[in-house]
Coordinates of C-alpha atoms and ligand atoms in Angstrom, one line a residue:
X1 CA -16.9 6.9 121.8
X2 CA -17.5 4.6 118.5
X3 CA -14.7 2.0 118.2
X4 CA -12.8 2.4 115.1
X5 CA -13.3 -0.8 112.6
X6 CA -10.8 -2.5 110.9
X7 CA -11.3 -0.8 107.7
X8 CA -11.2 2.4 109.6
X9 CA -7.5 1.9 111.4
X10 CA -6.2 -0.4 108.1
X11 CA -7.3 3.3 105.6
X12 CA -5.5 5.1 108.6
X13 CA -2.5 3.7 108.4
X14 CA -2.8 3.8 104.8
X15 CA -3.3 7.4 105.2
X16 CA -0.1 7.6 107.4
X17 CA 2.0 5.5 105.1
X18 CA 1.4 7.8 102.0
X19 CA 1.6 10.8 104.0
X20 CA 4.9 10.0 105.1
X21 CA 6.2 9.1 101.8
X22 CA 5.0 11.6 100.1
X23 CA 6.4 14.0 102.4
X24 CA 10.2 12.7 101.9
X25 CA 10.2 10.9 98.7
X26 CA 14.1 11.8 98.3
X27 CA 14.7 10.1 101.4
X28 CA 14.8 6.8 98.8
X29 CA 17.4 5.4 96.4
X30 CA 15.4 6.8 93.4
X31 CA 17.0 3.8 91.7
X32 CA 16.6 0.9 93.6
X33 CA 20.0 -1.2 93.6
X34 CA 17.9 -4.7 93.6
X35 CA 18.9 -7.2 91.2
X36 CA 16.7 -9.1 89.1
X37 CA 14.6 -11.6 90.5
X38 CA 15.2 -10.6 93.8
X39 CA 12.3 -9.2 94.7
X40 CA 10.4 -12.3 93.4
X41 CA 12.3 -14.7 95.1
X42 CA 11.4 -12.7 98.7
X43 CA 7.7 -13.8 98.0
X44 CA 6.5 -17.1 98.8
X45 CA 5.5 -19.2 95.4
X46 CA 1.4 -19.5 96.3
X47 CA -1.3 -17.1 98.0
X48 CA -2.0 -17.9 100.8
X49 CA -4.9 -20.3 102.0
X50 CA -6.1 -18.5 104.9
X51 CA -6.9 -14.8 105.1
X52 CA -3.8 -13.1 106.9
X53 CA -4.2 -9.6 108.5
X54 CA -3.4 -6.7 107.0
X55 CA -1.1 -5.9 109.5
X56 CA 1.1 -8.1 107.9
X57 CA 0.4 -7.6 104.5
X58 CA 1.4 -3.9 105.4
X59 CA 4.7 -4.9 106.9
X60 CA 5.1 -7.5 103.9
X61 CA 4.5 -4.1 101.5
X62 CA 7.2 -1.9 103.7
X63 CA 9.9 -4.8 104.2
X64 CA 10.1 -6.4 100.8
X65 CA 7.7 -4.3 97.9
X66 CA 8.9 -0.9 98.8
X67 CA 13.0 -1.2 98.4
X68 CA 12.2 -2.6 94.8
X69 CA 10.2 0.4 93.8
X70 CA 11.5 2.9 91.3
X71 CA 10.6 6.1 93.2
X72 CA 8.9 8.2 90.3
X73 CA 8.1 10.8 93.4
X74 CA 11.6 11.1 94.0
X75 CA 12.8 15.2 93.6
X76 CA 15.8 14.0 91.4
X77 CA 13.9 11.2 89.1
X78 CA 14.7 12.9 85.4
X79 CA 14.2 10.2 83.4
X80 CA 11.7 9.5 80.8
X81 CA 9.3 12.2 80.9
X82 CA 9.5 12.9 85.3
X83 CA 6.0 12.9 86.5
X84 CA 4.2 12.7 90.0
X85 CA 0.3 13.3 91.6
X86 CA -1.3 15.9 93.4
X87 CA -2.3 14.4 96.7
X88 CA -6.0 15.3 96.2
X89 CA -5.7 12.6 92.9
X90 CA -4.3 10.0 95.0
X91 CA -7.4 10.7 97.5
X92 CA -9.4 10.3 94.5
X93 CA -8.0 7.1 93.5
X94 CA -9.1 5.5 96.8
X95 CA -12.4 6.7 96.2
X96 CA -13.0 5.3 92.7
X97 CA -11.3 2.1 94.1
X98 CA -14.3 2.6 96.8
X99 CA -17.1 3.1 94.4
X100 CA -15.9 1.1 91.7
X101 CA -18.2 1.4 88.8
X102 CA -17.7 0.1 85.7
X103 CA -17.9 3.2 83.5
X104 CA -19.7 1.4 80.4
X105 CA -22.9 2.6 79.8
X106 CA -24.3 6.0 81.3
X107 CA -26.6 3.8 83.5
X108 CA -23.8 1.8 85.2
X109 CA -22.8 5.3 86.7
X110 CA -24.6 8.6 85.2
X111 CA -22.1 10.6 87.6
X112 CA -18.7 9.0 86.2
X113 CA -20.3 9.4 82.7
X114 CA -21.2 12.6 83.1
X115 CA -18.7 14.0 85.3
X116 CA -15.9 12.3 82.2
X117 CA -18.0 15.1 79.7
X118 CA -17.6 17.8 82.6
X119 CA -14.1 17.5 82.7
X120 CA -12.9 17.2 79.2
X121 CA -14.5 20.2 78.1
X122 CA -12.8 21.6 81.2
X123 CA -9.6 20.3 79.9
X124 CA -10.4 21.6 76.2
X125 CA -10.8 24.8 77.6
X126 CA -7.6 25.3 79.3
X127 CA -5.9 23.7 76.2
X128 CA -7.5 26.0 73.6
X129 CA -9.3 22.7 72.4
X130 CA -12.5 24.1 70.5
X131 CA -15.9 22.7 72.4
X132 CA -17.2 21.3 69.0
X133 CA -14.6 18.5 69.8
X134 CA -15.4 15.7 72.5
X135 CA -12.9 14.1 74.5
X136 CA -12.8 10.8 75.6
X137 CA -10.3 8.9 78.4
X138 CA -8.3 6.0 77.7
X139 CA -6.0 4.5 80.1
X140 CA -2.7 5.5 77.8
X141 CA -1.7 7.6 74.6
X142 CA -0.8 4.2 73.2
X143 CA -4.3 2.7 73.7
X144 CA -5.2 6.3 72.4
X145 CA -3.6 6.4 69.4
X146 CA -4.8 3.0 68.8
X147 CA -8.4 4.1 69.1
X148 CA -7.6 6.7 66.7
X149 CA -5.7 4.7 63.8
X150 CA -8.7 2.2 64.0
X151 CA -11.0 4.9 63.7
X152 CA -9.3 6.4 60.6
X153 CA -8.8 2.8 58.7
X154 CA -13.0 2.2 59.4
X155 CA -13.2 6.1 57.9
X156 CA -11.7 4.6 54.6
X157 CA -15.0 2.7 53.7
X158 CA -13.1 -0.5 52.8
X159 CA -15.3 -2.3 55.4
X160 CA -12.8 -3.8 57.5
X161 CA -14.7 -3.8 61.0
X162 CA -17.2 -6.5 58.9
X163 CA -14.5 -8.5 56.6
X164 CA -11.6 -7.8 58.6
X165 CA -8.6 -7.4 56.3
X166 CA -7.1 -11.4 55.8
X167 CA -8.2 -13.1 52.5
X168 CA -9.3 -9.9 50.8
X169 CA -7.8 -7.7 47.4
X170 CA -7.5 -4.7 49.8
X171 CA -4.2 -1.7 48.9
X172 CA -1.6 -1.4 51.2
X173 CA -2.3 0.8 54.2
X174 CA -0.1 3.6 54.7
X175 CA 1.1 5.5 57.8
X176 CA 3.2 8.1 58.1
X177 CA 5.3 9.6 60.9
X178 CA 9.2 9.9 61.4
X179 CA 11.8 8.6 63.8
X180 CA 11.6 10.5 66.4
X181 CA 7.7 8.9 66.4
X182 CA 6.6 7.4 69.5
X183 CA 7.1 3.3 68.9
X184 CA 2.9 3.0 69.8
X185 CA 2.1 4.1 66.7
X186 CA 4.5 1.3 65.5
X187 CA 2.3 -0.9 67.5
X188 CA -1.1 -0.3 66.7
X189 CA 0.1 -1.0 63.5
X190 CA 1.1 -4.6 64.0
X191 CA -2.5 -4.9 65.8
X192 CA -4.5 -3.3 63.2
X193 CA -2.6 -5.3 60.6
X194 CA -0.9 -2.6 58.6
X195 CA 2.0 -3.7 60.0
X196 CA 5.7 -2.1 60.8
X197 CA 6.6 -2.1 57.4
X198 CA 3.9 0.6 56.3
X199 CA 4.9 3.2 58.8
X200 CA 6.6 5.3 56.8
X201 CA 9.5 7.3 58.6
X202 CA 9.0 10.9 57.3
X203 CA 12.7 12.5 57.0
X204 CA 12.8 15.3 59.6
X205 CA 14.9 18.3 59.8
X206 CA 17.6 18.9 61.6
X207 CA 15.7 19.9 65.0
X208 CA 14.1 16.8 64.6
X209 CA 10.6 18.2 63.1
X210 CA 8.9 16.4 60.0
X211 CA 9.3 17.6 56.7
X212 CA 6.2 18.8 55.2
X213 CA 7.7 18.9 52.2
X214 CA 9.1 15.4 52.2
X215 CA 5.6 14.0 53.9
X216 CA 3.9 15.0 50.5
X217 CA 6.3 13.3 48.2
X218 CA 6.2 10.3 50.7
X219 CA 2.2 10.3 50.0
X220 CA 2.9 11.4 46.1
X221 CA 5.4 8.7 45.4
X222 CA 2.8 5.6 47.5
X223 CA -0.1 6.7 45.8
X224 CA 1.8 5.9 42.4
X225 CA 2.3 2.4 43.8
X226 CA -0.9 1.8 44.1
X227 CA -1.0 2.3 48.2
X228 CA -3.8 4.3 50.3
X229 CA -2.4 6.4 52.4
X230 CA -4.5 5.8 55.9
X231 CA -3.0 8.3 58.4
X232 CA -0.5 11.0 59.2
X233 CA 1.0 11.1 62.9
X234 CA 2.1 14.6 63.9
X235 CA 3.7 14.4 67.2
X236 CA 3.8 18.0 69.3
X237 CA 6.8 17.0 72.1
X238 CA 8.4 14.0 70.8
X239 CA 9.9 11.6 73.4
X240 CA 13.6 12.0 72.9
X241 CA 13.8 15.9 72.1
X242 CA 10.4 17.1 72.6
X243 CA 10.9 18.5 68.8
X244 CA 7.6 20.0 67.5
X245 CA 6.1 19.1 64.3
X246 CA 4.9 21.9 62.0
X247 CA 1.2 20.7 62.8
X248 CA -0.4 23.9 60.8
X249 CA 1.8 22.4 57.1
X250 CA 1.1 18.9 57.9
X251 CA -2.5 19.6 58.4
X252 CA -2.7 21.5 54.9
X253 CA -1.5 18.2 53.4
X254 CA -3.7 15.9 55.5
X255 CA -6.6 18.3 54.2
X256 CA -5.0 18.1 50.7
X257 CA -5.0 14.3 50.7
X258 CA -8.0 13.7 52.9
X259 CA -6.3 11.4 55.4
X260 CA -6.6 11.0 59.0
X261 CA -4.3 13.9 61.1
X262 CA -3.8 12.6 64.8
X263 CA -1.2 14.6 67.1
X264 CA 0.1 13.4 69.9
X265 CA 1.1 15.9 72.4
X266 CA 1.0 12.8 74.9
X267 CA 3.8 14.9 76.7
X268 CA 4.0 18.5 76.0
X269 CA 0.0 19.1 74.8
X270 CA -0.9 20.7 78.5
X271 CA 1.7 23.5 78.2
X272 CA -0.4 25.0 75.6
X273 CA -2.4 26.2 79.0
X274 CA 0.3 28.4 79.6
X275 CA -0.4 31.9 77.0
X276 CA 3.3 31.5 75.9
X277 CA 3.0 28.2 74.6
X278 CA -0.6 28.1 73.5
X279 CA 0.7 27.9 69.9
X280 CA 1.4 24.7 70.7
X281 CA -1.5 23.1 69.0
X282 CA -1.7 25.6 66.5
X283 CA -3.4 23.5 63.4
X284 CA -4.6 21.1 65.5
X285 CA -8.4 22.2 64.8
X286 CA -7.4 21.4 61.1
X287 CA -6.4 17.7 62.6
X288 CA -9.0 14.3 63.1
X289 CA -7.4 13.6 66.5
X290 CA -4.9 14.8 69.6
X291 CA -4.1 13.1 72.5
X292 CA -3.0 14.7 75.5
X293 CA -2.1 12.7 79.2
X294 CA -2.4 13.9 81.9
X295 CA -0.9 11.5 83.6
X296 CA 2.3 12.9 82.6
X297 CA 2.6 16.2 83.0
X298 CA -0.6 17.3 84.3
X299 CA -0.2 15.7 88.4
X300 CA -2.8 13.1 87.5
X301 CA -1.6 9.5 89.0
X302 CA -1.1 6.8 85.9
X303 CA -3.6 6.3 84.3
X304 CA -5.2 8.7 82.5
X305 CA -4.9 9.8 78.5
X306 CA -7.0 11.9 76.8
X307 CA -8.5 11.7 73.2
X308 CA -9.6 14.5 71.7
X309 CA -11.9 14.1 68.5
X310 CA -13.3 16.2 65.9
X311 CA -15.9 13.8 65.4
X312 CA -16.2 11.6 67.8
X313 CA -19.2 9.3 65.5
X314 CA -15.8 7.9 63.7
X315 CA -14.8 6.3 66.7
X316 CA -18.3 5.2 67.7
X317 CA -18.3 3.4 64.1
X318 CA -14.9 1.7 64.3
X319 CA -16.2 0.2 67.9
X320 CA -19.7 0.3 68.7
X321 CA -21.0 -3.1 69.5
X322 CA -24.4 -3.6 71.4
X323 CA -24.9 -7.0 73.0
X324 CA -28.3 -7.6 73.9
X325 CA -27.2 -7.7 77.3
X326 CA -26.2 -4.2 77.4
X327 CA -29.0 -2.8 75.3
X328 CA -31.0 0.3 77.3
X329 CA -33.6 2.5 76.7
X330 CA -32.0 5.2 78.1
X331 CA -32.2 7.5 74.9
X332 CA -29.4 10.2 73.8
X333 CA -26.6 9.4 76.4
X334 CA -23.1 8.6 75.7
X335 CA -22.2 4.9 76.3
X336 CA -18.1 4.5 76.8
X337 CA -17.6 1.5 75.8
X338 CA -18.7 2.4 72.5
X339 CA -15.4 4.4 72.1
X340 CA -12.8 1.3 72.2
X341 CA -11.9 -1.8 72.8
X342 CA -12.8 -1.7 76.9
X343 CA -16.4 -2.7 78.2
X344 CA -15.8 -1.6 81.9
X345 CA -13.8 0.9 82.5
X346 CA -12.5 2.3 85.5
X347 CA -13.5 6.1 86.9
X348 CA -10.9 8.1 86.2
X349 CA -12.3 11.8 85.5
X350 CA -12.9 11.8 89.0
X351 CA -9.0 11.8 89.6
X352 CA -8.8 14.8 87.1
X353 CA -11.5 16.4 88.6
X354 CA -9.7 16.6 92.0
X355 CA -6.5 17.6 90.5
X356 CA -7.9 20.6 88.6
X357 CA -10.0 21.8 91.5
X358 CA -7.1 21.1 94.5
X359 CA -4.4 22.8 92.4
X360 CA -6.6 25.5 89.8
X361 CA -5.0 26.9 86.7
X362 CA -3.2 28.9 88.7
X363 CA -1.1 27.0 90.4
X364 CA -1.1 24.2 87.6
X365 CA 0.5 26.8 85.0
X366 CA 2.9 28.4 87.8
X367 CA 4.5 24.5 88.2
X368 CA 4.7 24.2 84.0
X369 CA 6.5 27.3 83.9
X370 CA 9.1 27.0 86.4
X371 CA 9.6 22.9 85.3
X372 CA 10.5 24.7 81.8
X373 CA 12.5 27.3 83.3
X374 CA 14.5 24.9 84.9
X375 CA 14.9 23.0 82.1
X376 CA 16.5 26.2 80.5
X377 CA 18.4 26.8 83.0
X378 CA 19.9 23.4 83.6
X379 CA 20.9 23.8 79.7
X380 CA 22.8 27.5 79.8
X381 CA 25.0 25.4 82.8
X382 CA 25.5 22.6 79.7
X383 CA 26.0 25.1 77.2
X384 CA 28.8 27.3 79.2
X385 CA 31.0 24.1 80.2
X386 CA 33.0 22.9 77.7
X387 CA 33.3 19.4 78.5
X388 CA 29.4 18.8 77.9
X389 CA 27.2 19.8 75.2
X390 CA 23.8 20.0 74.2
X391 CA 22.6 18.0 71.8
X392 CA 19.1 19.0 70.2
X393 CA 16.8 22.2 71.1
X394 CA 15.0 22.0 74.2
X395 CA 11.7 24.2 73.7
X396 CA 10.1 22.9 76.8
X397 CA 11.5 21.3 80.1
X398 CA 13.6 18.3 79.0
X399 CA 16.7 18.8 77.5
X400 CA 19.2 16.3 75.7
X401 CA 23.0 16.5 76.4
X402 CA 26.5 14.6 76.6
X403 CA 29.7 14.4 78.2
X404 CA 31.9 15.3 75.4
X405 CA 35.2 15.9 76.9
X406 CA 37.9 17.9 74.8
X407 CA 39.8 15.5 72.6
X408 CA 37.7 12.7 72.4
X409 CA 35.9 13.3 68.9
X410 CA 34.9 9.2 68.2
X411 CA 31.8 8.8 68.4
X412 CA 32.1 4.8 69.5
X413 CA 34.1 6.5 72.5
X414 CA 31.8 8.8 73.3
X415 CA 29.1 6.4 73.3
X416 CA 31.0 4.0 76.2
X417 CA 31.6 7.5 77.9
X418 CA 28.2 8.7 78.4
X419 CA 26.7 5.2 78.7
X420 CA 29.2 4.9 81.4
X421 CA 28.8 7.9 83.2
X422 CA 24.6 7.6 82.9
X423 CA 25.3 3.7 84.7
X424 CA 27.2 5.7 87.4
X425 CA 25.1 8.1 87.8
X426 CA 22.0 6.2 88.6
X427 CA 23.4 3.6 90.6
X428 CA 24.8 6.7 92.8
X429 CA 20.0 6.7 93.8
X430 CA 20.8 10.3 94.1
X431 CA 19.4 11.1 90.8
X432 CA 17.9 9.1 88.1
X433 CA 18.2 10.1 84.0
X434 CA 17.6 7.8 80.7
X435 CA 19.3 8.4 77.6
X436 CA 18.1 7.9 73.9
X437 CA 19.6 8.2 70.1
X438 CA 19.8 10.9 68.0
X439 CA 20.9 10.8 64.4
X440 CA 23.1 7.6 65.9
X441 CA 24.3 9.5 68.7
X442 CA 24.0 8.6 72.1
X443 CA 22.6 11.3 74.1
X444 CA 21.9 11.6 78.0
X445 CA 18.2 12.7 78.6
X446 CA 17.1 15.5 81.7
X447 CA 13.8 15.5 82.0
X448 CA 11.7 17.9 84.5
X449 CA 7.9 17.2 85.5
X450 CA 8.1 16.5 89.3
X451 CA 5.9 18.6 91.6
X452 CA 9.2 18.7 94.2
X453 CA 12.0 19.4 92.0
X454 CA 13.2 22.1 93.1
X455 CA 16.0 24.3 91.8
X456 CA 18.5 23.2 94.4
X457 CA 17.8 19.6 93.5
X458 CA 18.3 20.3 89.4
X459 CA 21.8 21.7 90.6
X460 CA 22.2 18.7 92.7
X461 CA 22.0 16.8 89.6
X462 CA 24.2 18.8 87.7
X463 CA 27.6 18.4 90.4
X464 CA 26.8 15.1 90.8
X465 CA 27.1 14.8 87.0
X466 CA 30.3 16.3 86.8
X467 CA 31.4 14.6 90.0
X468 CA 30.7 11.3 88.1
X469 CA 32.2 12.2 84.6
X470 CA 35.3 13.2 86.3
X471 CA 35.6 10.0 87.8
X472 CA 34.9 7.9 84.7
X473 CA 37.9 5.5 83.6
X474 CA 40.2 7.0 81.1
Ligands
PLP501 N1 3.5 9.6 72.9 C1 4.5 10.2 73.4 C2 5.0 11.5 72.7 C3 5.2 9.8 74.5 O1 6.3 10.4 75.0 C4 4.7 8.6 75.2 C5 5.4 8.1 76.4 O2 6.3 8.6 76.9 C6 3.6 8.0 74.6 C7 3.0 8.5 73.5 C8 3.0 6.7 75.3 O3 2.4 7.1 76.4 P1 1.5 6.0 77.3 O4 2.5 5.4 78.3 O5 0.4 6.8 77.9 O6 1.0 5.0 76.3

């Protein structure tokens, strides 16, 4: 019989490792209880001159890497927006890491190029996405949403990829979004030198959903001063409430205007695969942009984000730059790096390709709609105790709440209470949430996305809030 080689028994083990985690991920403190530095300091301060076996990289991994790991794959991890890979992805992973191409031009891999096409208008598809639109991958929404900000200040004509933007009599840049706005947006304004101050925080109402209304006086009142509006940043599942923006009224102003619409449903975007939801993206044919990742809620491992464009030559203007180096004759293909900052880029449809194909619509709709419904019901157990409350509409499967114990009506007090109990909570590693602010208040964050969570482990989390709220000093 053939011996096996080393790469052979070293994937095996590999293999084994993940096979064993994944099988028990809840037999972890999701939280690990390291302090900082700690994990640093159990590393020695210079690689190593000589090649060591993997052997002992491998116990090295396991004895000191491991207990410092946030375990995202943990059944009770609820914070942020919860997340986790089908096992066919993570098999996927290994095999880009294998083939590692460089997904640049269509020649420096035709299949990754192609196959990225394939899948997007699969995507689209299942998302209600019209095919006129193409979709492109970046590593994250914020990267994304970058692309997409960049593409609409080149769409303004004031020649800004060739004079850049110091030095010149250029009007002030406007972007509008609201609070409850994902802070990337914030971001790629400081990088694309619009800066902080020219995000404009739209007033919501009181579910947290921009104001049409108050959007066009916002443009009305800056195009008095003398500013050009650039873009308008709809947001379908905001981070802190997953609020929905009226997408179909903020597109009739974006048309009205004629600025750039981009939506991030970063989060929520692939429940519009489920018939119930598919208003969802209602308007967002009328938009310029949408980004969608599914390496959030779609069982695709980090990273993977999805831009969808109406036309996808703006983005090819904003970015498209030939050194003679990479110069082809290989006629009417797409290039990728011609859609961003990245030259290479890694192959990362073929992750999505596995996770569609090992799980199917089927099953991927079935695992939406029971993360939602236990969302739901997680927030009828909030809503029927009296000590607790829910604090913002919860259309999909996160939902925000407090502690809010009869009696106690300061809000500095209940602050310390619920930033208390959520410290308590976490460092129990049974469970793991994250809170946030709304209108000032702070609010504790449940957040369902996790391939194991199952019901018994969302009522797990629920005693052992109560358990921990009871104990909290008076
Ligand atoms: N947009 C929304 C609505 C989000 O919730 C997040 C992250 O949670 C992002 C964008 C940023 O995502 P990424 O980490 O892919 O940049």
């Amino acid at each position: 019989m053939k011996q096996r080689t080393a790469f052979e028994e070293d994937f095996a083990r590999v293999g084994q490792w993940i096979e064993e985690y994944l099988d028990d991920p809840g037999r972890y403190p999701v939280l690990p209880s390291v302090q900082p530095g700690e994990i640093a300091a159990a590393l020695p301060d210079r690689a190593p001159e000589e090649a060591e076996p993997f052997e002992r990289i491998m116990a090295d991994f396991e004895r000191i890497i491991v207990p410092g790991v946030t375990h995202w794959n943990h059944p009770r991890f609820f914070a942020y927006f919860a997340t986790s890979a089908a096992p066919a992805a993570i098999a996927a992973e290994a095999l880009s890491a294998a083939l590692d191409v460089k997904v640049m031009l269509w020649r420096t891999s035709p299949s990754a190029a192609e196959l990225e096409s394939v899948v997007m208008r699969w995507l689209g598809r299942l998302l209600g996405v019209s095919d006129s639109w193409t979709g492109i991958i970046y590593d994250t929404a914020s990267v994304a949403g970058f692309t997409a900000l960049a593409a609409a200040r080149e769409s303004l004509g004031l020649d800004v990829r060739e004079a850049g933007m110091s030095g010149r009599d250029l009007p002030v840049l406007r972007v509008y979004a609201t609070a409850q706005t994902h802070s990337h947006i914030e971001k790629a304004a400081i990088a694309l030198g619009i800066g902080r101050r020219n995000v404009v925080a739209v007033a919501c109402d009181d579910a947290f959903r921009m104001d049409p209304k108050a959007l066009q006086r916002a443009i009305d009142q800056d195009r008095r001063s003398g500013m050009q509006p650039l873009a308008i940043v709809a947001t379908v599942g905001t981070t802190s409430t997953t609020s929905i923006d009226p997408v179909p009224a903020i597109a009739a102003v974006a048309e009205r205007e004629r600025v750039w619409l981009h939506v991030d449903a970063a989060y929520a975007g692939v429940a519009a695969m489920l018939p119930e939801f598919r208003n969802l993206l209602d308007g967002v044919d009328r938009a310029d942009s949408l980004v969608v990742n599914p390496h959030k809620w779609l069982f695709t491992p980090m990273d993977l984000s999805v831009l969808f464009l109406r036309d996808e030559a703006t983005v090819r203007r904003a970015f498209a730059l030939v050194p003679e180096y990479l110069t082809t004759g290989d006629g009417d293909v797409r290039n990728y790096m011609d859609y961003g900052i990245q030259l290479g880029r890694r192959f990362r449809a073929l992750k999505l390709w596995f996770v569609l194909r090992s799980m199917g619509a089927r099953e991927i709709r079935e695992r939406l709609r029971s993360h939602i419904a236990l969302a739901q019901a997680f927030a009828t157990w909030i809503d029927a105790d009296p000590s607790w409350e829910v604090t913002a509409p919860h259309p999909l499967s996160l939902v925000c709440f407090r502690y809010h114990p009869r009696g106690v009506g300061d809000e500095d007090r209940l602050e310390q209470l619920n930033a208390q109990l959520l410290d308590a909570v976490n460092a129990t590693g049974e469970m793991f949430i994250s809170h946030t602010k709304l209108d000032g208040k702070y609010v504790l964050r449940m957040a369902i996305g996790n391939l194991r969570t199952q019901r018994s482990d969302v009522e797990a989390a629920w005693s052992i809030l109560q358990r921990e709220a009871a104990e909290l000093p008076r």
